[in-house]
Amino acid sequence: MPSPRCPSSAPRYEREAPHAPFISEYKNLVWDDGDIHAQLMFVGEAPGADEDEQGKPFVGRAGQLLNKMITAMGLSRESVYIANVLKVRPPGNATPTTDEIDASRPFLFEQIKIVRPKVIVALGLPASRCLLHTSDSMASLRARFHDLELESGLVIPVMPTYHPAYLLRSYTPENRKKVWEDLQMAMSNLTPA
Ligand code: URA
């Protein structure tokens, strides 16, 4: 059953998607950005107002910081692949619930199956929990790789790290150092171009 919160003007695939019950008023489905053949994939939480407006992930303030992080890694935004757990802006921009994450997981896993990245950086706890089926804290998850095994048997290393929005709120040298260490570890899994 389509959710009453999902606009009736939305295309049928959106109205009948498993995550439809969680959809609030939104403008655009925010699917992805970047290269579908990328070695490096970033997974964020959910679109915010700017992303909803433009239909692209990470285009607001957190996105600008993510762009800087990508540049610092010696890469371009066009050469990586970026997606979110939730494909539409959540009601009230709230942190995704476990139900929302569970309902959205199949969409994200389809994207991962298509891209087959060499490494995934999970930005923040909702993305890390979605990918790794864990309720552990970021402090215990970050700074090491976790195996994500796809149905095909392909194992993709996942590096959890703090979300750029968290970093913006808490822009301390210590937090920046932690994120940079995580990103450098992720880079060590990439094959130089
Ligand atoms: N935060 C996210 O997690 N994703 C976006 O696309 C934007 C902000």
mmCIF file of C-alpha atoms and ligand atoms in Angstrom, residues 30 43-52 56-63 66 77 82-86 93 96 123-124 126-127 163-165, ligand 1:
data_model
loop_
_atom_site.group_PDB
_atom_site.id
_atom_site.type_symbol
_atom_site.label_atom_id
_atom_site.label_comp_id
_atom_site.label_asym_id
_atom_site.label_seq_id
_atom_site.Cartn_x
_atom_site.Cartn_y
_atom_site.Cartn_z
ATOM 1 C CA VAL A 30 18.250 11.531 -4.099
ATOM 2 C CA VAL A 43 27.704 6.133 2.119
ATOM 3 C CA GLY A 44 25.962 8.901 4.052
ATOM 4 C CA GLU A 45 22.810 9.016 6.096
ATOM 5 C CA ALA A 46 19.998 10.792 4.285
ATOM 6 C CA PRO A 47 19.381 13.824 2.083
ATOM 7 C CA GLY A 48 18.884 17.173 3.777
ATOM 8 C CA ALA A 49 17.118 20.261 2.452
ATOM 9 C CA ASP A 50 19.833 21.166 -0.095
ATOM 10 C CA GLU A 51 20.073 17.608 -1.376
ATOM 11 C CA ASP A 52 16.280 17.390 -1.651
ATOM 12 C CA LYS A 56 22.005 15.056 -5.435
ATOM 13 C CA PRO A 57 23.673 13.713 -2.280
ATOM 14 C CA PHE A 58 26.051 15.859 -0.227
ATOM 15 C CA VAL A 59 25.632 19.250 -1.875
ATOM 16 C CA GLY A 60 25.050 21.305 1.308
ATOM 17 C CA ARG A 61 27.552 22.290 4.035
ATOM 18 C CA ALA A 62 28.393 18.697 4.931
ATOM 19 C CA GLY A 63 28.844 18.058 1.221
ATOM 20 C CA LEU A 66 33.125 15.970 2.044
ATOM 21 C CA ARG A 77 34.252 14.092 -6.572
ATOM 22 C CA ILE A 82 28.350 8.784 -3.311
ATOM 23 C CA ALA A 83 25.046 7.472 -1.986
ATOM 24 C CA ASN A 84 22.942 7.594 1.163
ATOM 25 C CA VAL A 85 21.112 5.018 3.234
ATOM 26 C CA LEU A 86 17.792 6.871 2.789
ATOM 27 C CA ASN A 93 15.289 15.704 8.836
ATOM 28 C CA PRO A 96 16.932 7.490 10.342
ATOM 29 C CA LEU A 123 29.946 8.304 7.043
ATOM 30 C CA GLY A 124 28.387 8.294 10.494
ATOM 31 C CA PRO A 126 23.366 5.183 10.564
ATOM 32 C CA ALA A 127 25.448 4.282 7.475
ATOM 33 C CA HIS A 163 29.975 12.069 9.450
ATOM 34 C CA PRO A 164 31.088 15.431 7.959
ATOM 35 C CA ALA A 165 28.094 17.083 9.656
HETATM 36 N N1 URA B 1 24.103 14.237 4.971
HETATM 37 C C1 URA B 1 24.017 12.993 4.466
HETATM 38 O O1 URA B 1 24.193 12.022 5.172
HETATM 39 N N2 URA B 1 23.752 12.863 3.182
HETATM 40 C C2 URA B 1 23.586 13.886 2.360
HETATM 41 O O2 URA B 1 23.357 13.658 1.186
HETATM 42 C C3 URA B 1 23.704 15.177 2.917
HETATM 43 C C4 URA B 1 23.963 15.333 4.211
#
